[in-house]
mmCIF file of C-alpha atoms and ligand atoms in Angstrom:
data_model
loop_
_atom_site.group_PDB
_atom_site.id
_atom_site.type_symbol
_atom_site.label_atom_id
_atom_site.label_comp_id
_atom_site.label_asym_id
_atom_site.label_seq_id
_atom_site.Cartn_x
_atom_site.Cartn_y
_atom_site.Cartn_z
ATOM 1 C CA UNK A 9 173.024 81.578 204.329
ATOM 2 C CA UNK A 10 169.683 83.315 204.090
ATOM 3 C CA UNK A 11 168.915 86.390 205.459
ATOM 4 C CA UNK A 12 165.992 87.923 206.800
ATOM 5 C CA UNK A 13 164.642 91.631 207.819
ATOM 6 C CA UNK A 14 161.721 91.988 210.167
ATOM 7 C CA UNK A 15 159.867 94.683 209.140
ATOM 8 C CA UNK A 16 158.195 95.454 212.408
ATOM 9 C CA UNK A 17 161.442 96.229 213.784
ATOM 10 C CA UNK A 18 163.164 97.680 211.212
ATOM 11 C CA UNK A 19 163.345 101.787 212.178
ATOM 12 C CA UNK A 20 165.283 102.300 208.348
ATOM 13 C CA UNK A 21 168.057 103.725 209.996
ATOM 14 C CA UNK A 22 170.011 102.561 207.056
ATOM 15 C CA UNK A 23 173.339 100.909 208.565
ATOM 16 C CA UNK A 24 172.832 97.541 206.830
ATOM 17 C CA UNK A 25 172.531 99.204 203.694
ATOM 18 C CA UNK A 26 175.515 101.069 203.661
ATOM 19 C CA UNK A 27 177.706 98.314 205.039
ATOM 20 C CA UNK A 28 176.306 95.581 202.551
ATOM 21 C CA UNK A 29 174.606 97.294 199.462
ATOM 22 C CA UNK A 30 174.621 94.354 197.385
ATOM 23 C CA UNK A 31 172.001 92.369 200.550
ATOM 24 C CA UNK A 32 170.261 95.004 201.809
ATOM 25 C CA UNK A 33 167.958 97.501 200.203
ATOM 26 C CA UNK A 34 164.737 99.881 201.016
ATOM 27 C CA UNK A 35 161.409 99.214 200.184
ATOM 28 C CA UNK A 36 159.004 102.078 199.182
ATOM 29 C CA UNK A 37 158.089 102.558 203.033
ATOM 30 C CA UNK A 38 161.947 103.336 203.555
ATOM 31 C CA UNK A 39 162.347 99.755 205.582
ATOM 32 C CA UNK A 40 165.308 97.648 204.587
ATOM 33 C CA UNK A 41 164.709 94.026 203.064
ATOM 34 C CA UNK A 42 166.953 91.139 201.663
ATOM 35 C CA UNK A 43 167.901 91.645 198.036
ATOM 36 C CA UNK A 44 168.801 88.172 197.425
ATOM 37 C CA UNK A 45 167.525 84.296 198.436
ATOM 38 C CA UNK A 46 170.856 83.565 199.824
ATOM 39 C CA UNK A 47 173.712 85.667 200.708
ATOM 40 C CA UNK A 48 176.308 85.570 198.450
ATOM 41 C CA UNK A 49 179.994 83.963 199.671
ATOM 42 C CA UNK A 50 181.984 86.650 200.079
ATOM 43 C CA UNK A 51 179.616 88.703 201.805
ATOM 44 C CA UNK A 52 178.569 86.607 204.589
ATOM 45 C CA UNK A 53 181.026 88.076 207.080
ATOM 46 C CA UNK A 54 180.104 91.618 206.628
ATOM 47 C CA UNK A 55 175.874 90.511 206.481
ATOM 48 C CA UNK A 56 176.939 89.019 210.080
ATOM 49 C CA UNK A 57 178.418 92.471 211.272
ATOM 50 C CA UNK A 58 175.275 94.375 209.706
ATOM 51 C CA UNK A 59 173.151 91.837 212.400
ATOM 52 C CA UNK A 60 175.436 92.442 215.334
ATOM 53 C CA UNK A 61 175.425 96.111 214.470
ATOM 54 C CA UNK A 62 171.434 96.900 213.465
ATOM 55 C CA UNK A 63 170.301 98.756 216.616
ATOM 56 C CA UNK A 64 166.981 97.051 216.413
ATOM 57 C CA UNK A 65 168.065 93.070 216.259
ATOM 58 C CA UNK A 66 166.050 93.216 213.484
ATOM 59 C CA UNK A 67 168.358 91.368 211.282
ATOM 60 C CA UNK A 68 168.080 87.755 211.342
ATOM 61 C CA UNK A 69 170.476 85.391 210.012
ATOM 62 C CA UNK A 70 170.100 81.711 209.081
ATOM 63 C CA UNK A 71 172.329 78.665 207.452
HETATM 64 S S1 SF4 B 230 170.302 98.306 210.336
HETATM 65 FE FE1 SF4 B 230 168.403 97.376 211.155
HETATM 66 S S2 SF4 B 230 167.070 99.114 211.633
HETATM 67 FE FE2 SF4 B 230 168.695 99.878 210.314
HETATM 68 S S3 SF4 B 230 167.815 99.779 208.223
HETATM 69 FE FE3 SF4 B 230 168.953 97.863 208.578
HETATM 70 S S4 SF4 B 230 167.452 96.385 209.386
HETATM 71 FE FE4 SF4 B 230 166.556 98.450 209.572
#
């Protein structure tokens, strides 16, 4: 699973960070971005809820 921020819709509200630290991280403009080329295992479920829950869509998600 690879996951994906778009930066022009990303407002840095910070929710996918704090949900999943160890896949989601700031930039120097204070937008959030992917730490990793694929998402690891056992955080999968909780990068899916950081999607559903980013008040943007800006999250994007693929296998
Ligand atoms: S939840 Fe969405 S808007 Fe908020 S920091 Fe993450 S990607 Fe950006």
């Amino acid at each position: 699973m690879k996951a994906k921020v778009l930066d022009n819709l990303c407002i840095g509200c910070g929710a996918c960070a704090s949900l999943v630290p160890e896949e989601f991280d700031f930039n120097d403009d204070g937008y959030a971005y992917a730490l990793n080329e694929q998402v690891k295992e056992e955080n999968k479920e909780l990068v899916e809820e950081a999607k559903g829950n980013c008040p943007t869509g800006a999250i994007t998600v693929e296998e």
